[in-house]
Amino acid sequence: MKKDFYEILGISKSATPEEIKKAYRKKAIEFHPDKNPGNKEAEEKFKEAAEAYEVLSDANKKAKYDQYGHQAFDGGGYGGGQHMNMDDIFSQFGDIFGSAFGGGGFSGFGGGGGQRRVKGSNLRIKVKLTLEEIANGVEKKVKVKRKVQAKGVTYRTCPTCNGSGQIMKIANTILGRMQTAATCHICSGSGQILDQKPAGADAQGMLLEDDTVSIKIPAGVVDGMQLKVANKGNEAPGSNSIPGDLIVAIEEIEHEFLKREGENLHYDLYISFPEAALGVSKEIDTVSGKVRIKLEEGIQSGKILRLKGKGIPSINSYGNGDLLVHVNVWTPKTLNNEQKQFFEKMLTDENFIPKPEKSDKSFFEKVKDMFS
């Protein structure tokens, strides 16, 4: 089971954005690869801290995590620091280290010497899913417009920073001469600038192209959940750049008959007086097709039948929810004379006088059982 993000960073849920950033910086410096060469355990802790910070530093992601936990982001291999490589982490969060590692540089990553790999911007799309698709998982092919490097484009070393991606400045202070590093404003830290570009490309050597992306959506996703398809966002200029990601927001299409509540589903079944009195066999909808259920003689309105495992799968592989069938006896609003005479005769009939048994649960007890 994955660790709690707050526990990883050693903070409480009420931590401020500044406290979250400070806690991440402390953990990241402690387990940084430059300080722990060849230490796989430290590398995993470094990635865990990045994953926790990626979520908790974003107000929207933090709100979803506080409500749904890891379920909100563990979309079957999408998203999260555990699925980032080191370049992903440094390109997203590298500036948080300040001068802890040579003025923001990371030896062994992104080209060394302070040069960083520029990451392209993320793309965001919304995918609508039926309840059946959510229950079974689905692969969707979507068309997106992405910025890509034009064929034939070339880049050369930035003359301003000599390929380092940084400009060093020396300032006189009351403490003496101090050296500081700033990202090169010409190449944005990539260490490269445009050399030649083909016709049709923009000023950075990029083109806008249509791309078909295949998205494997796991069973059990929830409305509003975001999945990440790595490296399917916009590309960035430069020979050492890396593409951004494609962020997929899930939108659940409301089902005609089934209502979802977490991993459980609810179905309202309406039956007539005769069906309730005599018993009946009924066909109902489920996310895996239609099933037939049998209602016993004398079934009462408000009874709840639980069909085990006929709900939505847990995205964390904890099994399936249930389908709760709510029986409702339908009272006719108009009667003809013959029907009225029949029911008038039954008003004083012993068999039609309500006699609830102790085993017949009240409405509130039924609701309590549903959530227990």
Coordinates of N, CA, C and O in Angstrom, one line a residue, residues 20 25 39 67 73 89 96 101 112 119 131 147 170-171 223 253 255 271 288 302 307 310 321 325 327 330 341:
I20 N 4.7 23.2 2.9 CA 4.8 22.1 2.0 C 6.1 22.1 1.2 O 6.8 21.2 1.0
R25 N 11.6 20.4 0.0 CA 13.0 20.8 -0.3 C 14.0 20.0 0.7 O 15.0 19.5 0.2
N39 N 22.6 4.7 -4.6 CA 21.7 4.3 -3.5 C 20.3 4.2 -4.0 O 19.6 5.2 -4.2
Q67 N -9.9 14.2 -0.5 CA -11.2 13.6 -0.5 C -11.2 12.1 -0.9 O -11.8 11.3 -0.3
F73 N -5.5 9.5 -8.1 CA -4.4 9.7 -9.1 C -3.8 8.4 -9.6 O -3.1 8.4 -10.6
I89 N 11.4 15.0 -13.0 CA 11.4 15.7 -11.6 C 12.2 17.0 -11.6 O 11.8 18.0 -11.1
I96 N 13.4 24.5 -7.1 CA 13.1 24.5 -5.6 C 14.4 24.3 -4.8 O 14.5 24.6 -3.6
F101 N 22.7 22.6 -4.9 CA 23.6 21.8 -5.8 C 24.2 22.5 -6.9 O 23.7 22.5 -8.0
G112 N 24.2 18.3 -17.4 CA 25.3 18.8 -16.5 C 25.6 20.3 -16.6 O 25.0 21.0 -17.5
K119 N 11.2 21.1 -20.8 CA 10.0 20.3 -21.0 C 8.9 21.0 -21.6 O 8.6 22.2 -21.3
L131 N -21.1 4.3 -17.9 CA -20.9 3.5 -16.7 C -20.4 2.1 -17.0 O -19.6 1.5 -16.3
K147 N 2.2 20.4 -30.5 CA 3.4 21.1 -31.1 C 4.6 20.1 -31.1 O 4.9 19.5 -30.1
I170 N 28.4 38.2 -10.5 CA 29.2 38.5 -9.3 C 28.7 39.9 -8.8 O 28.7 40.9 -9.5
A171 N 28.3 39.9 -7.5 CA 27.8 41.1 -6.9 C 28.6 41.4 -5.7 O 29.0 40.5 -4.9
D223 N -15.6 10.3 -11.7 CA -15.8 11.5 -12.4 C -14.9 12.6 -11.8 O -14.8 12.7 -10.6
I253 N -20.7 9.7 -17.9 CA -22.0 10.0 -18.5 C -23.1 9.3 -17.6 O -23.0 8.1 -17.2
H255 N -26.1 7.3 -16.2 CA -26.8 6.1 -16.8 C -28.3 6.3 -16.6 O -28.8 7.0 -15.7
I271 N -42.8 -2.3 -9.1 CA -43.6 -3.5 -9.4 C -45.1 -3.1 -9.0 O -45.3 -2.2 -8.2
S288 N -22.8 -5.2 -16.6 CA -22.3 -6.3 -17.3 C -23.4 -7.0 -18.2 O -23.3 -8.1 -18.6
G302 N -39.9 -0.9 -0.5 CA -38.8 -0.5 0.3 C -37.8 -1.5 0.6 O -36.7 -1.2 1.1
L307 N -27.1 -7.5 -4.8 CA -26.5 -8.4 -5.7 C -25.0 -8.2 -5.6 O -24.4 -7.2 -6.1
K310 N -21.9 -7.0 -8.3 CA -22.4 -6.5 -9.6 C -22.3 -5.0 -9.7 O -22.9 -4.3 -10.5
G321 N -17.9 -3.5 -6.1 CA -19.0 -3.1 -5.2 C -20.2 -3.9 -5.5 O -20.1 -4.9 -6.3
V325 N -30.8 -3.2 -5.3 CA -32.1 -3.1 -6.0 C -33.1 -2.7 -5.0 O -33.4 -3.4 -4.0
V327 N -36.8 -2.1 -4.1 CA -38.2 -2.5 -4.6 C -39.2 -1.4 -4.2 O -39.3 -1.0 -3.0
W330 N -45.8 0.0 -6.9 CA -46.4 1.2 -7.5 C -47.9 1.2 -7.2 O -48.6 0.3 -7.4
Q341 N -64.3 -1.2 -6.3 CA -65.2 -2.1 -5.5 C -64.3 -3.2 -4.9 O -64.6 -3.6 -3.7

